[in-house]
């Protein structure tokens, strides 16, 4: 009989969190939820606590914790409420937890993911920002802590599935020529370039294939999401920028591919539903039901295009930041978060996002980060620079 896996789900109320709980609920004999975390959606968290009966529910702010306690009490639940970043770290590292789903959005996900790495957990990594910001330190922590890393991002999960099981960080040794990272091209792939500066947040969030959180939806529209994923692939698979090729594949049926020396290209296909990579990682190395329907191949065409940097300048910024290395990927990520938030809030236009990030990159401190504190400082500086650029525009 399979041992029950005890889970902490960071970011339980988000898109990935909800999909994770959907898969978990299909396998009560395999998984036990120990901790759920959220930030603002307290009612949703209470409903999740009712269904999954975790020992802990964690939120960021004390005021949210006070409200959550009373909501849980009203619902007759004994779930213990904790709050703050230390509490997120605590539930990511506690001895009774086997597996941590790291699905907080943004830089806020870094510290809990690091805690899980140091504690040697099986980490299901959705929070790509952890690798973008602190790839080197995080991979060191995974190795030192004896943690196991399974990628949730659909492309990286596809690459993981397309690599030999014995892959241990040396692509060449496995006969790999290139990683082909697929991208849908988002909602603006064919929009006339002249219309791009005028698109609205609602248009940017209307992704043609995937239902996702707002931030990542805007990142898909600008293709910064793919840029962040290039950096993510670099760290996960020890791939150089030259070994990673971005391929626009608008149907999102192929989730990525690995091109081998002998001319073979191995791909993973499926419906665009995050429950597939989530179930793969939850069940690994076994395959478990995810609730995703079988892929219908008849009547479909699969097409491929090269990305255009004029339309998608953020993708180029990300490749450049990776090539330069050091703190630049962290700066790229932080400035992008600020720019996307400002775009969603109606403070800047879509066309201002890339220049905003460029402004912060031009002012960034270069050099390798010696510690997490260096990265936190570079992140904070980038946020100040990006905010200053937004203010200048508004003035
Ligand atoms: P959502 O915005 O839907 O959810 C984010 C989760 O994080 C929510 O539970 C939210 O709580 C919580 N949260 C937000 N801010 C904080 C904070 N400061 N501290 C603690 N918790 C916080 O995001 P997604 O689920 O779409 O994405 C999660 C991660 O997975 C991201 O890193 C994204 O890039 C990655 N990813 C997502 C994919 C997708 O298909 N959605 C695909 C591949 C990767 P609350 O809602 O209660 O405020
Ligand atoms: Mg992805």
Short mmCIF file of C-alpha atoms and ligand atoms in Angstrom, two decimals:
data_model
loop_
_atom_site.label_atom_id
_atom_site.label_comp_id
_atom_site.label_asym_id
_atom_site.label_seq_id
_atom_site.Cartn_x
_atom_site.Cartn_y
_atom_site.Cartn_z
CA UNK A 1 0.00 0.00 0.00
CA UNK A 2 1.19 3.53 -0.83
CA UNK A 3 2.18 5.59 2.21
CA UNK A 4 -0.08 8.59 2.82
CA UNK A 5 1.65 11.82 1.77
CA UNK A 6 1.21 14.74 4.16
CA UNK A 7 0.84 18.00 2.27
CA UNK A 8 1.31 21.70 2.83
CA UNK A 9 -0.31 23.79 0.11
CA UNK A 10 1.11 27.29 -0.08
CA UNK A 11 -1.26 29.58 -1.98
CA UNK A 12 -4.21 27.19 -1.59
CA UNK A 13 -6.80 29.77 -2.67
CA UNK A 14 -5.08 30.54 -6.00
CA UNK A 15 -5.58 28.84 -9.35
CA UNK A 16 -2.84 26.28 -8.74
CA UNK A 17 -3.91 25.74 -5.13
CA UNK A 18 -7.52 25.06 -6.14
CA UNK A 19 -6.43 22.67 -8.89
CA UNK A 20 -4.16 20.88 -6.43
CA UNK A 21 -6.98 20.40 -3.96
CA UNK A 22 -9.17 19.10 -6.79
CA UNK A 23 -6.62 16.36 -7.55
CA UNK A 24 -6.03 15.66 -3.85
CA UNK A 25 -9.78 15.20 -3.26
CA UNK A 26 -9.79 12.42 -5.88
CA UNK A 27 -7.29 10.40 -3.82
CA UNK A 28 -8.18 10.55 -0.13
CA UNK A 29 -6.24 7.30 0.47
CA UNK A 30 -3.01 8.90 -0.82
CA UNK A 31 -2.96 12.45 0.51
CA UNK A 32 -3.59 14.20 3.80
CA UNK A 33 -3.65 18.00 3.89
CA UNK A 34 -1.77 19.30 6.94
CA UNK A 35 -1.60 23.01 6.16
CA UNK A 36 -3.28 25.45 3.79
CA UNK A 37 -2.16 29.04 3.26
CA UNK A 38 -3.80 32.09 1.70
CA UNK A 39 -3.62 35.84 1.78
CA UNK A 40 -6.93 37.61 1.17
CA UNK A 41 -9.59 35.05 0.22
CA UNK A 42 -10.58 34.01 3.72
CA UNK A 43 -14.05 32.63 2.97
CA UNK A 44 -12.58 30.39 0.28
CA UNK A 45 -9.93 29.23 2.73
CA UNK A 46 -12.62 28.34 5.29
CA UNK A 47 -14.49 26.27 2.68
CA UNK A 48 -11.23 24.48 1.87
CA UNK A 49 -10.64 23.85 5.59
CA UNK A 50 -14.14 22.37 5.86
CA UNK A 51 -13.42 19.98 3.04
CA UNK A 52 -9.81 19.02 3.83
CA UNK A 53 -9.61 19.43 7.64
CA UNK A 54 -6.00 20.65 7.81
CA UNK A 55 -4.27 21.08 11.16
CA UNK A 56 -3.10 24.63 10.23
CA UNK A 57 -4.43 27.52 8.17
CA UNK A 58 -1.91 30.29 7.59
CA UNK A 59 -2.38 33.86 6.38
CA UNK A 60 0.04 36.72 6.01
CA UNK A 61 -1.46 39.50 8.14
CA UNK A 62 -2.49 39.43 11.80
CA UNK A 63 -5.79 41.18 11.02
CA UNK A 64 -6.64 38.43 8.53
CA UNK A 65 -5.75 35.81 11.14
CA UNK A 66 -8.18 37.36 13.65
CA UNK A 67 -10.99 37.29 11.09
CA UNK A 68 -10.11 33.79 9.95
CA UNK A 69 -10.19 32.48 13.54
CA UNK A 70 -13.70 33.76 14.00
CA UNK A 71 -14.87 32.40 10.63
CA UNK A 72 -13.44 28.96 11.46
CA UNK A 73 -15.03 29.03 14.90
CA UNK A 74 -18.40 29.89 13.35
CA UNK A 75 -17.96 26.91 11.02
CA UNK A 76 -17.19 24.66 14.02
CA UNK A 77 -13.65 23.89 12.84
CA UNK A 78 -10.62 23.27 15.05
CA UNK A 79 -8.03 24.32 12.44
CA UNK A 80 -5.24 26.29 14.13
CA UNK A 81 -4.60 29.75 12.62
CA UNK A 82 -1.06 31.10 12.22
CA UNK A 83 0.13 34.24 10.48
CA UNK A 84 3.22 35.91 9.06
CA UNK A 85 6.14 34.88 6.90
CA UNK A 86 7.67 32.80 9.73
CA UNK A 87 4.44 30.80 9.92
CA UNK A 88 4.61 30.16 6.16
CA UNK A 89 8.17 28.93 6.67
CA UNK A 90 7.09 26.81 9.63
CA UNK A 91 4.38 24.91 7.74
CA UNK A 92 6.80 24.42 4.83
CA UNK A 93 9.42 22.80 7.03
CA UNK A 94 7.53 20.92 9.78
CA UNK A 95 8.65 17.33 10.26
CA UNK A 96 5.22 15.77 9.67
CA UNK A 97 5.01 17.28 6.16
CA UNK A 98 6.34 15.21 3.24
CA UNK A 99 5.38 17.40 0.29
CA UNK A 100 5.04 21.14 -0.17
CA UNK A 101 3.10 22.63 -3.07
CA UNK A 102 4.76 26.04 -3.56
CA UNK A 103 2.00 28.02 -5.28
CA UNK A 104 2.16 31.49 -3.78
CA UNK A 105 2.37 34.09 -6.53
CA UNK A 106 5.39 36.38 -6.85
CA UNK A 107 8.46 37.07 -4.77
CA UNK A 108 6.44 36.37 -1.61
CA UNK A 109 6.81 32.66 -2.38
CA UNK A 110 10.58 32.63 -2.06
CA UNK A 111 11.13 32.29 1.68
CA UNK A 112 8.66 29.45 2.27
CA UNK A 113 10.07 27.56 -0.74
CA UNK A 114 13.58 28.02 0.66
CA UNK A 115 12.42 26.69 4.02
CA UNK A 116 11.02 23.57 2.32
CA UNK A 117 14.31 23.10 0.46
CA UNK A 118 16.43 23.35 3.60
CA UNK A 119 14.09 20.91 5.35
CA UNK A 120 14.53 18.32 2.58
CA UNK A 121 10.91 18.18 1.45
CA UNK A 122 9.49 17.00 -1.84
CA UNK A 123 8.77 20.39 -3.40
CA UNK A 124 6.19 20.77 -6.14
CA UNK A 125 7.36 24.08 -7.51
CA UNK A 126 4.78 26.30 -9.21
CA UNK A 127 6.25 29.58 -7.94
CA UNK A 128 8.69 30.18 -10.78
CA UNK A 129 9.77 33.48 -9.18
CA UNK A 130 11.75 31.44 -6.63
CA UNK A 131 14.05 30.20 -9.39
CA UNK A 132 14.07 33.49 -11.28
CA UNK A 133 15.06 35.49 -8.20
CA UNK A 134 17.29 33.09 -6.39
CA UNK A 135 17.99 30.16 -8.71
CA UNK A 136 21.53 29.60 -7.57
CA UNK A 137 20.81 29.83 -3.83
CA UNK A 138 17.61 27.80 -4.12
CA UNK A 139 19.26 24.96 -6.07
CA UNK A 140 22.08 24.93 -3.50
CA UNK A 141 19.49 24.70 -0.70
CA UNK A 142 17.70 21.84 -2.49
CA UNK A 143 20.98 19.93 -2.80
CA UNK A 144 22.15 20.69 0.75
CA UNK A 145 18.77 19.85 2.31
CA UNK A 146 18.33 16.69 0.24
CA UNK A 147 15.04 18.01 -1.12
CA UNK A 148 13.35 16.64 -4.23
CA UNK A 149 12.22 19.17 -6.82
CA UNK A 150 9.33 18.48 -9.20
CA UNK A 151 8.32 21.23 -11.61
CA UNK A 152 4.63 22.19 -11.84
CA UNK A 153 4.90 24.82 -14.55
CA UNK A 154 3.38 22.90 -17.47
CA UNK A 155 6.35 23.45 -19.80
CA UNK A 156 8.94 22.38 -17.24
CA UNK A 157 6.82 19.47 -16.18
CA UNK A 158 6.69 18.45 -19.87
CA UNK A 159 10.48 18.77 -20.18
CA UNK A 160 10.94 16.78 -16.98
CA UNK A 161 8.70 14.06 -18.45
CA UNK A 162 10.61 14.15 -21.76
CA UNK A 163 14.07 13.79 -20.20
CA UNK A 164 15.44 10.40 -19.20
CA UNK A 165 14.57 9.47 -15.60
CA UNK A 166 18.31 9.28 -14.80
CA UNK A 167 18.89 12.95 -15.81
CA UNK A 168 21.10 14.48 -13.13
CA UNK A 169 21.90 17.96 -14.39
CA UNK A 170 23.99 17.20 -17.48
CA UNK A 171 21.97 17.65 -20.68
CA UNK A 172 24.86 16.77 -22.98
CA UNK A 173 25.49 13.51 -21.12
CA UNK A 174 21.89 12.55 -21.90
CA UNK A 175 22.31 13.37 -25.60
CA UNK A 176 20.14 16.49 -25.44
CA UNK A 177 20.70 19.12 -28.11
CA UNK A 178 18.06 21.70 -27.16
CA UNK A 179 15.07 22.30 -25.00
CA UNK A 180 12.11 23.54 -27.03
CA UNK A 181 10.02 25.65 -24.68
CA UNK A 182 6.56 26.18 -26.11
CA UNK A 183 4.50 29.34 -25.66
CA UNK A 184 0.93 30.09 -26.71
CA UNK A 185 1.80 33.66 -27.73
CA UNK A 186 -1.06 34.92 -25.55
CA UNK A 187 -4.06 37.02 -26.59
CA UNK A 188 -2.06 39.58 -28.62
CA UNK A 189 -0.09 37.28 -30.91
CA UNK A 190 -1.80 38.52 -34.06
CA UNK A 191 -3.08 41.94 -32.96
CA UNK A 192 -1.81 44.76 -35.21
CA UNK A 193 1.30 46.21 -33.53
CA UNK A 194 -0.19 49.71 -33.63
CA UNK A 195 -3.09 48.56 -31.39
CA UNK A 196 -0.85 47.03 -28.70
CA UNK A 197 -0.27 50.19 -26.60
CA UNK A 198 -4.05 50.60 -26.18
CA UNK A 199 -5.01 47.14 -24.92
CA UNK A 200 -6.82 46.98 -21.54
CA UNK A 201 -6.11 44.80 -18.50
CA UNK A 202 -9.29 42.79 -19.23
CA UNK A 203 -8.07 42.03 -22.75
CA UNK A 204 -4.64 41.09 -21.41
CA UNK A 205 -6.17 38.73 -18.84
CA UNK A 206 -8.35 36.92 -21.40
CA UNK A 207 -5.92 34.13 -22.21
CA UNK A 208 -7.03 32.02 -25.20
CA UNK A 209 -6.17 28.60 -23.68
CA UNK A 210 -5.44 28.72 -19.95
CA UNK A 211 -7.38 30.02 -16.94
CA UNK A 212 -4.82 31.61 -14.61
CA UNK A 213 -4.26 34.28 -11.98
CA UNK A 214 -4.19 37.89 -13.26
CA UNK A 215 -0.48 38.50 -12.87
CA UNK A 216 0.58 35.44 -14.84
CA UNK A 217 -2.11 36.18 -17.45
CA UNK A 218 -0.58 39.60 -18.14
CA UNK A 219 2.86 37.94 -18.18
CA UNK A 220 1.55 35.56 -20.84
CA UNK A 221 0.32 38.48 -22.94
CA UNK A 222 3.72 40.22 -22.81
CA UNK A 223 5.55 36.86 -22.99
CA UNK A 224 7.44 37.85 -19.85
CA UNK A 225 6.00 34.60 -18.54
CA UNK A 226 8.04 32.74 -21.16
CA UNK A 227 11.05 34.87 -20.30
CA UNK A 228 10.72 33.88 -16.64
CA UNK A 229 10.31 30.27 -17.78
CA UNK A 230 13.54 30.44 -19.80
CA UNK A 231 15.31 31.41 -16.58
CA UNK A 232 13.40 28.71 -14.70
CA UNK A 233 14.50 26.10 -17.28
CA UNK A 234 18.09 27.27 -16.96
CA UNK A 235 18.12 26.44 -13.27
CA UNK A 236 15.97 23.32 -13.31
CA UNK A 237 17.78 21.61 -16.16
CA UNK A 238 21.18 23.31 -16.03
CA UNK A 239 20.58 24.61 -19.56
CA UNK A 240 22.49 27.51 -21.11
CA UNK A 241 20.46 30.25 -22.87
CA UNK A 242 21.72 28.81 -26.18
CA UNK A 243 20.27 25.41 -25.28
CA UNK A 244 16.76 26.88 -24.83
CA UNK A 245 14.63 27.79 -27.81
CA UNK A 246 11.21 29.41 -27.44
CA UNK A 247 8.63 28.13 -29.91
CA UNK A 248 5.21 29.74 -30.26
CA UNK A 249 2.60 27.01 -30.50
CA UNK A 250 -0.80 28.73 -30.29
CA UNK A 251 -2.86 25.59 -29.61
CA UNK A 252 -1.08 24.76 -26.30
CA UNK A 253 -1.38 21.02 -26.92
CA UNK A 254 2.35 20.31 -26.87
CA UNK A 255 3.58 21.56 -23.51
CA UNK A 256 7.30 21.49 -24.44
CA UNK A 257 9.83 19.24 -26.11
CA UNK A 258 13.36 17.90 -25.82
CA UNK A 259 15.47 17.68 -28.98
CA UNK A 260 18.07 14.89 -28.88
CA UNK A 261 21.32 14.51 -30.83
CA UNK A 262 20.01 11.62 -32.90
CA UNK A 263 17.21 13.82 -34.29
CA UNK A 264 14.50 12.50 -31.98
CA UNK A 265 12.21 15.10 -30.45
CA UNK A 266 10.32 13.91 -27.39
CA UNK A 267 7.28 15.92 -26.38
CA UNK A 268 4.54 15.81 -23.77
CA UNK A 269 1.04 16.57 -25.00
CA UNK A 270 -2.28 17.04 -23.28
CA UNK A 271 -5.25 19.30 -22.76
CA UNK A 272 -4.27 22.66 -21.29
CA UNK A 273 -5.29 21.86 -17.72
CA UNK A 274 -2.86 22.35 -14.83
CA UNK A 275 -4.27 19.30 -13.05
CA UNK A 276 -2.13 17.12 -15.36
CA UNK A 277 1.29 18.41 -14.22
CA UNK A 278 -0.03 18.68 -10.66
CA UNK A 279 -1.19 15.05 -10.63
CA UNK A 280 2.07 13.92 -12.26
CA UNK A 281 4.09 15.56 -9.49
CA UNK A 282 1.76 14.50 -6.68
CA UNK A 283 1.82 10.87 -7.77
CA UNK A 284 5.43 10.70 -8.98
CA UNK A 285 6.72 8.19 -9.98
CA UNK A 286 3.24 6.70 -10.32
CA UNK A 287 0.54 8.04 -12.64
CA UNK A 288 -2.71 8.98 -10.95
CA UNK A 289 -6.09 10.22 -12.17
CA UNK A 290 -6.23 14.01 -12.50
CA UNK A 291 -9.79 14.47 -13.70
CA UNK A 292 -8.49 15.76 -17.05
CA UNK A 293 -10.27 14.34 -20.09
CA UNK A 294 -8.42 12.43 -22.80
CA UNK A 295 -6.83 14.53 -25.53
CA UNK A 296 -8.93 14.63 -28.69
CA UNK A 297 -6.47 14.69 -31.61
CA UNK A 298 -8.83 14.44 -34.57
CA UNK A 299 -9.67 17.69 -36.30
CA UNK A 300 -6.77 19.60 -34.75
CA UNK A 301 -3.88 21.36 -36.42
CA UNK A 302 -0.67 22.00 -34.55
CA UNK A 303 1.31 25.03 -35.71
CA UNK A 304 4.61 26.65 -34.72
CA UNK A 305 6.03 30.17 -35.06
CA UNK A 306 9.21 31.97 -34.05
CA UNK A 307 8.73 34.73 -31.43
CA UNK A 308 9.05 38.33 -32.58
CA UNK A 309 11.01 40.56 -30.16
CA UNK A 310 9.36 43.73 -31.51
CA UNK A 311 5.99 42.42 -30.39
CA UNK A 312 7.38 40.77 -27.26
CA UNK A 313 10.27 42.93 -25.95
CA UNK A 314 9.92 41.42 -22.46
CA UNK A 315 11.09 38.04 -23.78
CA UNK A 316 14.29 39.64 -25.04
CA UNK A 317 14.81 41.44 -21.72
CA UNK A 318 14.60 38.09 -19.93
CA UNK A 319 17.10 36.34 -22.24
CA UNK A 320 19.50 39.28 -21.76
CA UNK A 321 19.06 39.25 -17.97
CA UNK A 322 19.82 35.52 -17.90
CA UNK A 323 22.90 35.96 -20.10
CA UNK A 324 24.21 38.69 -17.80
CA UNK A 325 23.22 36.70 -14.70
CA UNK A 326 23.95 37.82 -11.14
CA UNK A 327 21.13 39.85 -9.65
CA UNK A 328 19.62 40.89 -13.00
CA UNK A 329 16.98 38.14 -13.16
CA UNK A 330 15.78 39.18 -9.68
CA UNK A 331 15.65 42.81 -10.81
CA UNK A 332 13.76 41.82 -13.96
CA UNK A 333 11.23 39.91 -11.88
CA UNK A 334 10.70 42.65 -9.30
CA UNK A 335 10.33 45.45 -11.84
CA UNK A 336 7.93 43.29 -13.84
CA UNK A 337 5.77 42.70 -10.75
CA UNK A 338 5.55 46.45 -10.14
CA UNK A 339 4.84 47.22 -13.79
CA UNK A 340 2.15 44.55 -14.10
CA UNK A 341 0.45 45.68 -10.89
CA UNK A 342 0.49 49.28 -12.17
CA UNK A 343 -0.94 48.16 -15.51
CA UNK A 344 -3.70 46.16 -13.80
CA UNK A 345 -4.48 49.21 -11.62
CA UNK A 346 -4.80 51.43 -14.71
CA UNK A 347 -1.74 53.54 -13.77
CA UNK A 348 0.32 52.75 -16.86
CA UNK A 349 -0.41 51.49 -20.34
CA UNK A 350 0.48 48.08 -21.72
CA UNK A 351 3.24 49.67 -23.81
CA UNK A 352 4.87 51.06 -20.66
CA UNK A 353 5.55 47.65 -19.09
CA UNK A 354 8.76 46.80 -20.99
CA UNK A 355 10.31 50.32 -20.73
CA UNK A 356 9.59 50.25 -17.02
CA UNK A 357 11.54 47.02 -16.58
CA UNK A 358 14.35 48.32 -18.79
CA UNK A 359 14.62 51.41 -16.60
CA UNK A 360 15.08 49.26 -13.47
CA UNK A 361 17.54 46.92 -15.20
CA UNK A 362 19.69 49.86 -16.31
CA UNK A 363 19.99 50.99 -12.68
CA UNK A 364 20.56 47.57 -11.13
CA UNK A 365 23.56 46.52 -9.12
CA UNK A 366 25.32 43.75 -11.01
CA UNK A 367 27.40 40.92 -9.54
CA UNK A 368 26.60 37.58 -7.96
CA UNK A 369 24.34 37.52 -4.90
CA UNK A 370 26.24 36.29 -1.85
CA UNK A 371 23.09 35.72 0.18
CA UNK A 372 19.32 35.98 0.15
CA UNK A 373 19.67 39.42 1.75
CA UNK A 374 21.56 40.68 -1.33
CA UNK A 375 18.69 39.52 -3.50
CA UNK A 376 16.07 41.03 -1.22
CA UNK A 377 17.96 44.33 -1.44
CA UNK A 378 18.24 44.13 -5.27
CA UNK A 379 14.52 43.28 -5.40
CA UNK A 380 13.63 46.27 -3.20
CA UNK A 381 15.84 48.62 -5.22
CA UNK A 382 14.25 47.42 -8.47
CA UNK A 383 10.77 48.04 -7.03
CA UNK A 384 11.77 51.58 -6.04
CA UNK A 385 13.21 52.24 -9.50
CA UNK A 386 10.16 50.84 -11.25
CA UNK A 387 7.84 52.89 -9.02
CA UNK A 388 9.88 56.01 -9.75
CA UNK A 389 9.54 55.40 -13.48
CA UNK A 390 5.76 55.06 -13.09
CA UNK A 391 5.61 58.34 -11.15
CA UNK A 392 7.66 60.12 -13.80
CA UNK A 393 5.21 58.92 -16.45
CA UNK A 394 2.25 60.14 -14.42
CA UNK A 395 3.85 63.56 -13.78
P1 LIG B 1 -3.08 33.20 -7.99
O1 LIG B 1 -2.95 34.66 -8.01
O2 LIG B 1 -4.31 32.56 -8.54
O3 LIG B 1 -2.89 32.65 -6.49
C1 LIG B 1 -1.85 33.07 -5.66
C2 LIG B 1 -1.95 32.47 -4.26
O4 LIG B 1 -0.95 33.09 -3.43
C3 LIG B 1 -3.28 32.73 -3.56
O5 LIG B 1 -3.54 31.68 -2.68
C4 LIG B 1 -3.01 34.02 -2.79
O6 LIG B 1 -3.88 34.18 -1.67
C5 LIG B 1 -1.58 33.77 -2.33
N1 LIG B 1 -0.83 35.02 -2.11
C6 LIG B 1 -0.84 36.13 -2.88
N2 LIG B 1 0.02 37.05 -2.38
C7 LIG B 1 0.57 36.49 -1.28
C8 LIG B 1 1.53 36.95 -0.32
N3 LIG B 1 2.09 38.16 -0.41
N4 LIG B 1 1.89 36.12 0.67
C9 LIG B 1 1.33 34.90 0.79
N5 LIG B 1 0.41 34.40 -0.08
C10 LIG B 1 0.05 35.20 -1.11
O7 LIG B 1 -1.79 32.61 -8.73
P2 LIG B 1 -1.64 31.26 -9.56
O8 LIG B 1 -2.22 30.12 -8.79
O9 LIG B 1 -2.06 31.48 -10.95
O10 LIG B 1 -0.06 31.12 -9.59
C11 LIG B 1 0.70 30.71 -8.46
C12 LIG B 1 2.14 30.49 -8.88
O11 LIG B 1 2.17 29.43 -9.83
C13 LIG B 1 2.77 31.71 -9.57
O12 LIG B 1 4.11 31.78 -9.22
C14 LIG B 1 2.64 31.39 -11.06
O13 LIG B 1 3.65 31.97 -11.82
C15 LIG B 1 2.78 29.87 -11.02
N6 LIG B 1 2.14 29.18 -12.14
C16 LIG B 1 0.80 29.28 -12.35
C17 LIG B 1 0.20 28.66 -13.43
C18 LIG B 1 -1.27 28.72 -13.65
O14 LIG B 1 -1.77 28.07 -14.57
N7 LIG B 1 -2.03 29.45 -12.86
C19 LIG B 1 1.00 27.88 -14.38
C20 LIG B 1 2.38 27.80 -14.04
C21 LIG B 1 2.94 28.43 -12.96
P3 LIG B 1 -5.34 34.90 -1.82
O15 LIG B 1 -5.90 34.42 -3.13
O16 LIG B 1 -6.06 34.37 -0.64
O17 LIG B 1 -5.12 36.37 -1.78
MG1 LIG B 2 4.05 27.82 -17.93
#
